[in-house]
Amino acid sequence: QVQLVESGGGLVQPGGSLRLSCAASGNIFRIYAMGWYRQAPGKQRELVAAMFNDGSTNYAEAMKGRFTISTDNAKNTMYLQMNSLKPEDTAVYFCNTAPAKVDYWGQGTQDTVSS
């Protein structure tokens, strides 16, 4: 059973940066396309960034130029570098395959962007 554990969230001021980490219990990054998702209060969970097996990436429009997804296969870890954060980026962030597998959802990590 694959386990994904997110970390790195916190409180940051608008314009600040955070780097999220997703530690996988196995080397699934070579097998599946992976994604970062987020869920803001009262909203549906949405895909914000994805990385495919050929190394290509895709971002939701609002994240382009601000967020960067990457993986370290040797560490079985995926990252999301988030820069120029805005209050509307406040959400719980999750990692999962893309498309997501129901059994792989973790607890997520809370990011709050506020002054």
GROMACS .gro file of C-alpha atoms in nm:
model
  115
    1GLN     CA    1   0.000   0.000   0.000
    2VAL     CA    2   0.147   0.332  -0.108
    3GLN     CA    3   0.155   0.610   0.146
    4LEU     CA    4   0.208   0.976   0.061
    5VAL     CA    5   0.298   1.221   0.336
    6GLU     CA    6   0.288   1.594   0.271
    7SER     CA    7   0.487   1.849   0.472
    8GLY     CA    8   0.625   2.200   0.452
    9GLY     CA    9   0.312   2.404   0.496
   10GLY     CA   10   0.281   2.703   0.722
   11LEU     CA   11   0.191   3.066   0.759
   12VAL     CA   12   0.349   3.306   0.513
   13GLN     CA   13   0.293   3.669   0.419
   14PRO     CA   14   0.167   3.766   0.073
   15GLY     CA   15   0.455   3.764  -0.171
   16GLY     CA   16   0.640   3.501   0.029
   17SER     CA   17   0.748   3.149  -0.062
   18LEU     CA   18   0.702   2.796   0.063
   19ARG     CA   19   0.835   2.461  -0.051
   20LEU     CA   20   0.613   2.163   0.003
   21SER     CA   21   0.740   1.805   0.015
   22CYS     CA   22   0.564   1.479  -0.061
   23ALA     CA   23   0.737   1.167   0.067
   24ALA     CA   24   0.629   0.841  -0.094
   25SER     CA   25   0.663   0.500   0.069
   26GLY     CA   26   0.774   0.351  -0.263
   27ASN     CA   27   0.923   0.464  -0.590
   28ILE     CA   28   0.598   0.547  -0.764
   29PHE     CA   29   0.728   0.853  -0.947
   30ARG     CA   30   0.873   0.636  -1.222
   31ILE     CA   31   0.541   0.458  -1.265
   32TYR     CA   32   0.275   0.725  -1.240
   33ALA     CA   33   0.226   1.083  -1.342
   34MET     CA   34   0.210   1.282  -1.020
   35GLY     CA   35   0.026   1.590  -0.911
   36TRP     CA   36  -0.016   1.849  -0.641
   37TYR     CA   37  -0.372   1.934  -0.548
   38ARG     CA   38  -0.526   2.185  -0.313
   39GLN     CA   39  -0.856   2.240  -0.141
   40ALA     CA   40  -0.957   2.579  -0.011
   41PRO     CA   41  -1.235   2.622   0.245
   42GLY     CA   42  -1.574   2.573   0.083
   43LYS     CA   43  -1.424   2.477  -0.253
   44GLN     CA   44  -1.361   2.157  -0.442
   45ARG     CA   45  -1.020   2.001  -0.455
   46GLU     CA   46  -0.829   2.109  -0.765
   47LEU     CA   47  -0.516   2.003  -0.947
   48VAL     CA   48  -0.254   2.278  -0.939
   49ALA     CA   49   0.050   2.110  -1.093
   50ALA     CA   50   0.138   1.781  -1.259
   51MET     CA   51   0.455   1.605  -1.367
   52PHE     CA   52   0.456   1.330  -1.626
   53ASN     CA   53   0.689   1.035  -1.678
   54ASP     CA   54   0.878   1.215  -1.954
   55GLY     CA   55   0.957   1.500  -1.716
   56SER     CA   56   0.712   1.742  -1.869
   57THR     CA   57   0.499   1.953  -1.640
   58ASN     CA   58   0.165   2.125  -1.648
   59TYR     CA   59   0.021   2.396  -1.425
   60ALA     CA   60  -0.316   2.545  -1.360
   61GLU     CA   61  -0.333   2.888  -1.520
   62ALA     CA   62  -0.324   3.080  -1.191
   63MET     CA   63  -0.003   2.901  -1.087
   64LYS     CA   64   0.199   2.941  -1.403
   65GLY     CA   65   0.521   3.130  -1.338
   66ARG     CA   66   0.479   3.105  -0.960
   67PHE     CA   67   0.475   2.732  -0.879
   68THR     CA   68   0.730   2.467  -0.977
   69ILE     CA   69   0.681   2.093  -0.939
   70SER     CA   70   0.981   1.861  -0.921
   71THR     CA   71   1.080   1.516  -0.802
   72ASP     CA   72   1.385   1.354  -0.648
   73ASN     CA   73   1.351   0.988  -0.742
   74ALA     CA   74   1.647   0.888  -0.526
   75LYS     CA   75   1.462   1.020  -0.221
   76ASN     CA   76   1.113   0.916  -0.337
   77THR     CA   77   1.011   1.276  -0.277
   78MET     CA   78   0.817   1.528  -0.480
   79TYR     CA   79   0.827   1.901  -0.424
   80LEU     CA   80   0.618   2.205  -0.495
   81GLN     CA   81   0.804   2.535  -0.483
   82MET     CA   82   0.554   2.816  -0.442
   83ASN     CA   83   0.661   3.176  -0.492
   84SER     CA   84   0.478   3.508  -0.497
   85LEU     CA   85   0.209   3.361  -0.278
   86LYS     CA   86  -0.130   3.526  -0.260
   87PRO     CA   87  -0.407   3.505   0.002
   88GLU     CA   88  -0.612   3.303  -0.247
   89ASP     CA   89  -0.342   3.035  -0.236
   90THR     CA   90  -0.453   2.954   0.118
   91ALA     CA   91  -0.558   2.590   0.117
   92VAL     CA   92  -0.471   2.239   0.225
   93TYR     CA   93  -0.226   2.097  -0.028
   94PHE     CA   94  -0.213   1.729  -0.117
   95CYS     CA   95  -0.004   1.511  -0.342
   96ASN     CA   96  -0.132   1.214  -0.538
   97THR     CA   97  -0.100   1.049  -0.874
   98ALA     CA   98  -0.250   1.228  -1.174
   99PRO     CA   99  -0.527   1.140  -1.211
  100ALA     CA  100  -0.566   1.082  -0.839
  101LYS     CA  101  -0.613   0.743  -0.678
  102VAL     CA  102  -0.868   0.741  -0.399
  103ASP     CA  103  -0.656   0.522  -0.173
  104TYR     CA  104  -0.351   0.748  -0.198
  105TRP     CA  105  -0.490   1.063  -0.038
  106GLY     CA  106  -0.293   1.173   0.266
  107GLN     CA  107  -0.365   1.430   0.533
  108GLY     CA  108  -0.230   1.720   0.333
  109THR     CA  109  -0.042   2.022   0.457
  110GLN     CA  110  -0.202   2.355   0.542
  111ASP     CA  111  -0.073   2.668   0.376
  112THR     CA  112  -0.200   3.002   0.497
  113VAL     CA  113  -0.110   3.322   0.317
  114SER     CA  114  -0.196   3.621   0.530
  115SER     CA  115  -0.049   3.945   0.655
   0.00000   0.00000   0.00000
